[in-house]
XYZ file of C-alpha atoms in Angstrom:
265
model
C 57.543 0.691 -66.987
C 56.439 -1.885 -69.571
C 59.755 -3.734 -69.218
C 59.404 -3.843 -65.437
C 55.863 -5.132 -65.834
C 57.011 -7.953 -68.116
C 59.789 -8.846 -65.687
C 57.418 -8.904 -62.739
C 54.855 -11.049 -64.575
C 57.252 -13.715 -65.890
C 58.068 -15.416 -62.597
C 54.450 -15.468 -61.335
C 53.395 -16.953 -64.670
C 55.952 -19.757 -64.476
C 55.148 -20.376 -60.818
C 51.465 -20.595 -61.748
C 52.171 -23.162 -64.472
C 54.233 -25.301 -62.102
C 51.687 -24.914 -59.281
C 48.882 -25.954 -61.622
C 50.846 -29.074 -62.628
C 51.453 -30.006 -58.978
C 47.798 -29.402 -58.103
C 46.627 -31.508 -61.043
C 48.939 -34.360 -60.043
C 47.823 -34.113 -56.407
C 44.136 -34.241 -57.363
C 44.746 -37.018 -59.888
C 46.585 -39.112 -57.289
C 43.683 -38.801 -54.830
C 40.913 -39.336 -57.366
C 39.376 -42.750 -58.175
C 41.625 -42.728 -61.246
C 44.891 -42.238 -59.366
C 45.963 -45.721 -60.424
C 46.273 -44.401 -63.979
C 49.515 -42.724 -62.939
C 50.959 -46.041 -61.782
C 51.996 -49.154 -63.625
C 49.827 -52.199 -63.842
C 47.089 -53.789 -65.927
C 44.587 -51.039 -65.165
C 43.465 -50.795 -68.810
C 41.593 -54.086 -68.470
C 39.015 -52.936 -65.911
C 36.701 -50.098 -64.953
C 36.229 -46.961 -67.019
C 39.621 -47.297 -68.689
C 38.779 -50.830 -69.796
C 35.474 -49.663 -71.273
C 37.153 -46.846 -73.179
C 39.879 -49.149 -74.474
C 37.227 -51.553 -75.738
C 35.196 -48.817 -77.435
C 38.012 -46.929 -79.178
C 39.683 -48.474 -82.241
C 43.116 -49.706 -81.141
C 42.104 -48.431 -77.707
C 44.241 -50.944 -75.854
C 47.238 -49.048 -77.282
C 45.926 -45.529 -77.914
C 44.207 -44.853 -74.569
C 47.101 -45.992 -72.354
C 49.492 -43.977 -74.521
C 47.399 -40.813 -74.137
C 47.068 -41.248 -70.378
C 50.741 -42.049 -69.898
C 51.777 -39.049 -72.001
C 49.361 -36.791 -70.128
C 50.666 -37.907 -66.752
C 54.270 -37.663 -67.904
C 53.835 -34.110 -69.229
C 52.295 -33.061 -65.909
C 55.244 -34.610 -64.101
C 57.672 -32.747 -66.348
C 55.947 -29.421 -65.758
C 55.940 -30.031 -62.016
C 59.419 -31.499 -61.570
C 61.601 -30.239 -64.402
C 60.397 -26.756 -65.419
C 61.539 -25.270 -62.080
C 65.053 -26.552 -62.789
C 65.242 -24.580 -66.038
C 63.961 -21.204 -64.787
C 67.445 -19.581 -64.925
C 67.736 -20.332 -68.654
C 64.198 -19.097 -69.326
C 64.895 -15.870 -67.445
C 68.070 -15.236 -69.476
C 66.189 -15.876 -72.708
C 63.373 -13.587 -71.593
C 65.813 -10.743 -71.066
C 67.422 -11.255 -74.475
C 64.075 -11.240 -76.296
C 62.146 -8.744 -74.174
C 61.984 -6.148 -76.984
C 60.783 -8.549 -79.661
C 57.081 -8.557 -80.588
C 57.158 -12.380 -80.876
C 58.841 -12.906 -77.482
C 55.937 -14.962 -76.082
C 55.962 -17.321 -79.062
C 59.728 -17.723 -78.803
C 59.519 -18.458 -75.090
C 56.812 -21.055 -75.777
C 59.060 -22.703 -78.360
C 61.922 -22.908 -75.856
C 59.623 -24.617 -73.338
C 58.233 -26.897 -76.058
C 61.709 -27.966 -77.147
C 62.672 -28.669 -73.551
C 59.564 -30.767 -72.939
C 60.036 -32.656 -76.205
C 63.450 -33.879 -75.060
C 61.949 -35.231 -71.843
C 58.895 -36.574 -73.648
C 61.163 -38.621 -75.903
C 62.894 -40.038 -72.837
C 59.515 -40.764 -71.241
C 58.284 -42.698 -74.276
C 61.483 -44.766 -74.348
C 61.333 -45.372 -70.586
C 57.709 -46.519 -70.765
C 58.530 -48.895 -73.631
C 61.393 -50.415 -71.618
C 59.159 -50.588 -68.543
C 56.470 -52.407 -70.546
C 59.057 -54.842 -71.930
C 60.340 -55.557 -68.403
C 56.813 -56.236 -67.134
C 56.181 -58.571 -70.070
C 59.437 -60.412 -69.398
C 58.756 -60.713 -65.669
C 55.338 -62.224 -66.364
C 57.064 -65.106 -68.178
C 59.526 -65.943 -65.369
C 57.960 -67.263 -62.176
C 60.935 -66.433 -59.940
C 60.969 -62.796 -61.065
C 57.223 -62.525 -60.529
C 57.747 -63.211 -56.821
C 61.049 -61.311 -56.564
C 60.325 -57.996 -58.231
C 62.567 -56.319 -55.675
C 65.507 -57.300 -57.895
C 64.554 -54.654 -60.445
C 64.001 -52.032 -57.783
C 67.415 -52.687 -56.260
C 69.022 -52.679 -59.718
C 67.501 -49.287 -60.619
C 68.606 -47.742 -57.315
C 72.107 -49.162 -57.801
C 72.276 -47.935 -61.412
C 71.101 -44.453 -60.406
C 73.659 -44.354 -57.614
C 76.593 -45.443 -59.782
C 75.604 -42.960 -62.490
C 76.021 -40.123 -59.990
C 79.772 -40.708 -60.168
C 80.049 -40.954 -63.960
C 81.740 -38.461 -66.282
C 78.546 -38.174 -68.322
C 76.636 -37.077 -65.233
C 79.074 -34.278 -64.417
C 79.515 -33.212 -68.057
C 75.755 -32.780 -68.505
C 75.329 -31.243 -65.055
C 77.974 -28.609 -65.825
C 76.125 -27.691 -69.027
C 72.869 -27.358 -67.099
C 74.553 -25.149 -64.509
C 75.726 -22.708 -67.216
C 72.459 -21.607 -68.861
C 73.969 -18.400 -70.249
C 76.389 -20.438 -72.355
C 73.531 -22.556 -73.731
C 71.542 -19.455 -74.709
C 74.512 -17.783 -76.415
C 75.341 -20.988 -78.300
C 71.876 -21.064 -79.902
C 70.858 -17.400 -80.119
C 73.323 -16.034 -82.665
C 71.183 -14.857 -85.550
C 69.225 -16.900 -88.044
C 65.630 -18.192 -87.962
C 64.500 -17.134 -84.466
C 61.725 -19.693 -84.081
C 63.966 -22.574 -85.037
C 66.727 -21.316 -82.738
C 64.314 -20.940 -79.835
C 63.054 -24.493 -80.261
C 66.576 -25.884 -80.655
C 67.704 -24.005 -77.541
C 64.992 -25.706 -75.499
C 65.667 -29.085 -77.110
C 69.419 -28.798 -76.563
C 68.997 -27.787 -72.931
C 66.463 -30.573 -72.463
C 68.852 -33.196 -73.867
C 71.595 -32.145 -71.454
C 68.996 -32.176 -68.673
C 67.999 -35.722 -69.637
C 71.670 -36.698 -69.696
C 72.084 -35.303 -66.207
C 68.908 -36.591 -64.558
C 67.648 -39.647 -66.466
C 68.807 -42.112 -63.815
C 67.044 -40.211 -61.028
C 63.875 -40.028 -63.123
C 64.006 -43.814 -63.551
C 63.413 -44.059 -59.813
C 59.840 -42.944 -60.509
C 59.273 -46.337 -62.133
C 60.344 -48.019 -58.889
C 58.628 -45.870 -56.276
C 55.546 -45.174 -58.403
C 54.888 -42.367 -60.842
C 51.746 -41.490 -58.910
C 53.571 -40.576 -55.695
C 53.433 -36.774 -55.520
C 55.557 -36.778 -52.375
C 58.410 -38.640 -54.067
C 58.077 -36.425 -57.148
C 58.418 -33.348 -54.964
C 61.518 -34.761 -53.239
C 63.253 -35.839 -56.449
C 62.319 -32.590 -58.209
C 63.812 -30.618 -55.333
C 67.046 -32.626 -55.479
C 67.416 -32.058 -59.225
C 66.641 -28.348 -58.909
C 69.239 -27.990 -56.147
C 71.867 -29.872 -58.167
C 71.443 -27.602 -61.163
C 70.759 -24.190 -59.675
C 72.256 -23.796 -56.201
C 75.916 -22.678 -55.851
C 76.772 -25.823 -53.902
C 74.435 -28.073 -55.927
C 77.227 -29.899 -57.754
C 78.458 -31.262 -54.429
C 75.151 -33.082 -53.914
C 75.844 -35.642 -56.642
C 78.315 -37.832 -54.730
C 76.365 -38.024 -51.419
C 73.201 -38.748 -53.409
C 75.007 -41.532 -55.252
C 76.201 -43.096 -51.997
C 72.654 -42.910 -50.583
C 71.112 -44.586 -53.625
C 73.703 -47.396 -53.617
C 73.116 -47.892 -49.898
C 69.364 -48.196 -50.510
C 70.024 -50.800 -53.221
C 72.208 -52.795 -50.818
C 69.619 -52.511 -48.046
C 66.826 -53.748 -50.318
C 68.997 -56.663 -51.434
C 70.032 -57.606 -47.908
C 66.474 -57.362 -46.626
C 65.246 -59.800 -49.251
C 68.166 -62.236 -49.270
C 69.096 -62.577 -45.615
C 67.152 -65.098 -43.520
C 64.232 -63.536 -41.705
């Protein structure tokens, strides 16, 4: 009876976490501070500007905290659903352990740390691009070039060996669990399982996640669409067959954006 109770409570708990993340993002997007999820010089004005001025090194610390907070919410909303099969397998393997909840938390933490590392790197690159654009007048008025380039890059990546190698790892969660749960320090193994799975997930989906920097990290609708695509790719029986059509679509969008901006009006 206790085992059945734990099984029946796991999925509702994970669904609640994901639903809370989506609700928080939805409310944040519609609040007066929704711009904090987007890119731009928002730290120079309003409440954020006041906080940045009041806190030591606030012009760096406050944006970092807000970006990390928004990114973690995005990860919980978009990426945790894609890893539910692995978490369910791990739950079954550890269901008799008294520290099962701690171990599950460490798996989730390791997974989020992999994506958090990618998010930090992506935000640094995004900041560097914005700084570079500000110094080139032509790019300032033709920002579409970067959007088209990201869509094209994401589309081409869908056909790469790295994409399929990482996707295949993500689609075999049992193998990932067995590879890391073989005896030894359980807490370390739980964390490394989540980190390992997260790294393969980053390898599979990083190009799609970069699209958030083009369409706006504050767009809950786009997050929902992209999250659904990634979940389908990794978890549905026919999900692997989505990669090529998605790649063609992304390349077509890049070509359309380019043609729209280069052809005479």
